[in-house]
Each structure stands twice: as structure tokens, then as C-alpha cells.
XYZ file of C-alpha atoms in Angstrom:
256
model
C 33.173 -8.867 -2.550
C 29.747 -10.315 -3.646
C 29.075 -13.926 -3.377
C 30.712 -15.857 0.130
C 29.188 -19.192 -0.290
C 27.192 -21.676 -1.976
C 25.779 -24.460 -0.093
C 23.524 -27.387 -1.351
C 19.974 -28.509 0.336
C 18.358 -31.262 -1.314
C 17.985 -29.841 -4.821
C 18.139 -26.303 -3.714
C 20.963 -24.150 -4.267
C 21.553 -21.754 -1.482
C 24.066 -18.753 -2.568
C 25.145 -16.140 0.617
C 26.201 -12.602 -0.345
C 28.171 -9.909 1.698
C 25.185 -7.451 1.334
C 21.797 -7.096 0.508
C 22.844 -5.128 -2.542
C 24.656 -7.665 -3.699
C 22.036 -10.510 -3.336
C 19.570 -8.271 -5.503
C 22.190 -7.421 -8.434
C 23.864 -10.821 -8.658
C 19.680 -12.413 -8.392
C 18.883 -9.775 -11.128
C 22.321 -10.796 -13.291
C 20.858 -14.670 -12.985
C 17.463 -13.926 -13.522
C 18.333 -11.633 -16.855
C 20.386 -14.601 -17.749
C 17.541 -16.938 -17.802
C 14.990 -14.819 -19.539
C 17.325 -14.464 -22.317
C 17.919 -18.072 -22.715
C 14.068 -19.244 -22.473
C 13.338 -16.513 -25.093
C 16.087 -17.896 -27.541
C 13.346 -20.581 -27.773
C 10.345 -19.403 -27.060
C 8.248 -16.703 -28.599
C 6.934 -15.211 -25.256
C 7.215 -16.588 -21.586
C 5.455 -15.980 -18.423
C 7.041 -14.583 -14.863
C 5.166 -14.202 -11.453
C 6.244 -11.673 -9.333
C 6.255 -11.136 -5.414
C 5.725 -7.445 -3.595
C 7.420 -7.073 -0.713
C 10.485 -5.085 0.559
C 12.677 -8.084 0.765
C 12.683 -7.969 -3.386
C 13.479 -4.010 -3.532
C 17.320 -4.226 -5.036
C 16.309 -7.274 -6.900
C 13.079 -5.432 -8.600
C 15.008 -1.894 -8.726
C 17.814 -3.699 -10.954
C 14.987 -4.692 -12.989
C 13.379 -1.736 -13.862
C 16.192 -0.462 -15.332
C 17.138 -3.256 -17.220
C 17.643 -2.820 -20.862
C 18.450 -6.346 -21.853
C 15.426 -7.986 -21.534
C 13.028 -7.977 -24.183
C 9.889 -7.087 -22.162
C 7.889 -6.923 -24.500
C 7.461 -10.821 -24.809
C 6.614 -11.099 -21.136
C 3.498 -11.632 -19.557
C 3.508 -10.775 -16.315
C 1.316 -11.600 -13.024
C 1.914 -11.575 -8.932
C 1.647 -13.872 -6.413
C -0.635 -12.466 -4.054
C -3.114 -9.470 -2.827
C -5.005 -8.373 0.269
C -8.395 -8.630 0.304
C -10.446 -5.169 0.943
C -7.406 -2.261 0.690
C -8.424 0.535 -0.798
C -7.744 -0.180 -4.869
C -5.528 2.302 -4.577
C -3.450 1.786 -1.343
C 0.478 1.804 -1.545
C 0.346 -1.513 0.460
C -1.602 -3.298 -2.163
C 0.966 -5.740 -4.234
C -0.415 -5.104 -7.358
C 0.294 -1.029 -7.026
C 3.751 -2.035 -5.602
C 4.730 -3.856 -8.420
C 2.951 -1.258 -10.511
C 5.101 1.853 -9.654
C 8.465 -0.360 -9.401
C 8.601 -2.403 -12.407
C 5.384 -2.907 -14.470
C 5.008 0.558 -15.507
C 8.979 0.991 -16.150
C 9.241 -1.494 -18.534
C 6.721 -2.444 -21.389
C 5.372 -5.928 -21.172
C 3.464 -7.890 -23.512
C 0.731 -8.058 -20.773
C 0.467 -7.095 -16.785
C -1.911 -9.453 -15.097
C -3.323 -7.940 -11.923
C -4.787 -10.142 -9.318
C -7.708 -7.925 -7.559
C -8.856 -8.108 -4.129
C -11.076 -5.252 -4.472
C -13.769 -7.170 -6.147
C -17.505 -8.003 -5.024
C -16.786 -11.788 -6.047
C -13.664 -13.147 -4.753
C -14.394 -16.897 -5.832
C -15.010 -15.520 -9.448
C -11.746 -13.606 -8.888
C -9.381 -16.528 -7.970
C -11.307 -18.425 -10.603
C -10.119 -15.854 -13.340
C -6.855 -15.767 -12.009
C -6.508 -19.560 -12.037
C -7.557 -19.483 -15.742
C -4.944 -16.800 -16.467
C -2.213 -19.085 -14.776
C -3.238 -21.879 -17.500
C -3.401 -19.770 -20.533
C -0.072 -18.396 -19.466
C 1.873 -21.589 -17.924
C 4.446 -20.007 -15.098
C 8.341 -20.157 -16.593
C 9.819 -18.250 -13.891
C 8.813 -17.260 -10.307
C 10.420 -14.533 -8.430
C 9.564 -14.989 -4.731
C 10.706 -14.176 -1.174
C 10.282 -16.459 2.023
C 8.211 -14.905 5.102
C 9.490 -14.782 8.803
C 6.873 -17.848 9.387
C 8.335 -19.643 6.490
C 5.578 -18.534 3.992
C 5.651 -18.673 0.358
C 2.788 -16.015 -1.344
C 0.522 -16.120 1.531
C 0.805 -19.929 2.070
C 1.130 -19.501 5.926
C 1.545 -22.630 7.662
C -2.228 -23.366 8.767
C -3.207 -22.949 5.106
C -0.308 -24.476 3.068
C -1.109 -27.540 1.324
C 1.842 -29.089 -1.455
C -1.043 -30.882 -2.827
C -3.621 -28.325 -2.850
C -6.296 -28.300 -5.522
C -6.853 -24.859 -5.969
C -4.371 -22.971 -8.059
C -5.338 -19.580 -6.541
C -7.533 -18.979 -2.995
C -8.362 -17.032 -0.376
C -6.890 -17.526 3.105
C -6.934 -16.037 6.336
C -3.189 -14.443 7.621
C -1.917 -15.759 11.013
C -0.704 -13.106 13.579
C 3.038 -13.757 12.751
C 2.696 -12.961 8.980
C 0.401 -9.813 9.767
C 2.524 -8.447 12.102
C 5.714 -8.984 9.228
C 4.175 -6.550 7.531
C 4.450 -4.380 10.196
C 7.872 -5.057 11.048
C 8.468 -4.339 7.307
C 6.976 -0.835 7.677
C 4.142 -1.397 5.056
C 1.339 -0.897 7.861
C 1.447 1.254 11.018
C -0.114 -1.175 13.176
C -1.732 -4.751 13.277
C -5.121 -3.527 13.244
C -4.192 -1.834 9.831
C -3.088 -4.845 8.412
C -6.350 -7.086 6.437
C -6.798 -10.498 7.952
C -7.274 -12.022 4.476
C -5.595 -11.997 1.283
C -5.494 -13.820 -2.383
C -2.608 -15.995 -2.710
C -1.525 -18.572 -5.761
C -1.361 -21.939 -3.893
C 1.577 -23.527 -3.544
C 1.447 -25.754 -6.684
C 0.708 -23.200 -8.495
C 4.239 -21.278 -7.698
C 6.061 -25.049 -7.950
C 4.688 -25.485 -11.323
C 7.185 -22.632 -12.245
C 10.382 -24.195 -14.356
C 12.455 -21.916 -12.154
C 12.133 -20.316 -9.187
C 14.736 -17.380 -7.835
C 13.911 -16.761 -4.079
C 15.412 -13.574 -2.274
C 15.474 -13.498 0.971
C 17.575 -10.754 2.682
C 17.617 -9.419 6.429
C 18.226 -10.461 9.846
C 14.296 -11.253 10.322
C 14.380 -13.692 7.990
C 17.346 -15.581 9.276
C 15.063 -18.103 11.262
C 12.802 -18.918 8.350
C 16.054 -19.667 5.877
C 17.525 -21.988 8.692
C 14.003 -23.772 8.986
C 13.877 -23.912 5.040
C 17.494 -25.030 4.564
C 18.240 -27.475 7.529
C 14.300 -28.421 8.456
C 12.099 -31.072 7.252
C 10.096 -30.575 3.923
C 6.636 -29.873 5.635
C 3.853 -27.597 4.984
C 5.358 -26.348 8.583
C 7.298 -24.340 6.915
C 5.855 -24.119 3.137
C 9.239 -22.901 1.728
C 10.826 -25.830 2.543
C 9.338 -27.233 -0.854
C 11.931 -25.600 -2.430
C 13.964 -28.122 -1.814
C 12.757 -30.546 -4.233
C 12.044 -28.090 -6.770
C 14.189 -29.098 -10.010
C 15.373 -25.683 -10.959
C 15.254 -23.428 -7.503
C 18.037 -20.795 -6.053
C 17.550 -19.132 -2.569
C 19.492 -15.871 -2.419
C 20.639 -14.837 1.171
C 22.955 -11.942 2.556
C 24.705 -12.584 5.580
C 22.298 -11.692 7.903
C 19.234 -13.691 6.360
C 22.373 -16.500 6.142
C 23.350 -16.131 9.948
C 22.095 -19.440 10.987
C 23.520 -21.637 8.510
C 26.927 -20.278 7.964
């Protein structure tokens, strides 16, 4: 059946699909069209990817996509835990490496590293990469607390002067990692992470935001119907000139 309904929330387009699978497939289809359009006028483009179970269906389609000239794409990712073992499967760079970055031949893949001795220098290094490769597209999700990347409400600033920073994760964010099956218990979830800030994400020309599942229903509701406020960091999407939110019947339950 596919798409059920499209609604508009300020500048944000919200697509509602009948299933999680349809959400991922249609988002990937529209992403592919956008990439091909950009590559008609640019020699290469720069994309930031999110790593989370919410992105699985979308990433699965991309991993098998033969339409895109991946060799003209520079890839970054939007956040990383601090202090995890470098090969831990929960690491966001590892998540994307295994599911996408090693499935296609990118022009470059730029990993954000949370296991380095000097975290401040890592923030500066990655911020430099974002300036070197100005973001064309961001592919993201929304957290249960309304976060985008790891900009939880208590550390989210729409006018953040930094591009990459260290944040302390709030408990709801950390519990989500357990709910998603990424960690066995709250005690196993790192307390701090590196994240691209809201201005770094919002600087992208185009944003694809994939948010399936019933656990995200309140966050989708707050994003779509609430005030544009740092209390719900994802609400910034409503003033972006080219952002689309992809939901399924479960995540859109409160806005249908």
C-alpha cells in the first residue's frame, strides 16, 4: 500500500507509510533521486549518516543500491560514544561500516572516533572535515526524547557555536539504547558521546529523517505539533528549507 498520508508542519513535510519497510524503501528511493540530481551539477557530494536501528530498512536498501555513483560521495557520521572498545558493535562507526560503508565504494569515509586520548582535538579534527566537506545531505532519526544526533534537550542549542562537541547523555536517551536492544542494561551504556551539533546538522541542504516505531510516537508528536524549541531538538526541522520526516503507522499514531 505504501504511503498513507502526507502532512505539512511549517516547512517540514511529513510522510506516513503503512509499514516500517515501506518507510525505509520510499525514503531510500527519494534519497537516491536527490543524490543523482546533485551529482548532475557537482563532481562529488558530502553526506552525513545516522547509525541506529531506526535506520535499518533505509540503510539495507542503500547497501544494495547500484544506481548511485558512490565513488563520488564523501561520508561522515553524526555521533559516537566515548570510551567504547574500538571494535564494539554498538559503536556507530562500526554499525555503519558493517551495514553500508564497506558495502559500497565511497570516495571517502570519515569516522568520528570516541576512543582517542584527546577528545577535544578529535572534535576540532572532525569539525575541520565538515568545513572541508560542506554537507549536502543529512540522513537522521529522532530519539525518544526528541534528540537529533546526541543533542539531548539539556545540551541542545539551536545557536551552538561548535560543530562537534562532547555531551553527557540524559537517562532517557541512554534507556533508549537498551530499549533498542543495543545494550543489555543501562549500566553498559556510555554516559558521554561526541556529536555533531544542531547547526552542523541544519547546515545541510537536504535532510531525510527516518523515524519508525511506537516508541517514537511521542517524539514525532512533539516534533510535528509542538513549539520550535530546544526542549524538542528535532523541532528545528520545521524551519529547515528542505527536510522530510518519514514515519510509519506506529510512530505517527498521535498525529494521524
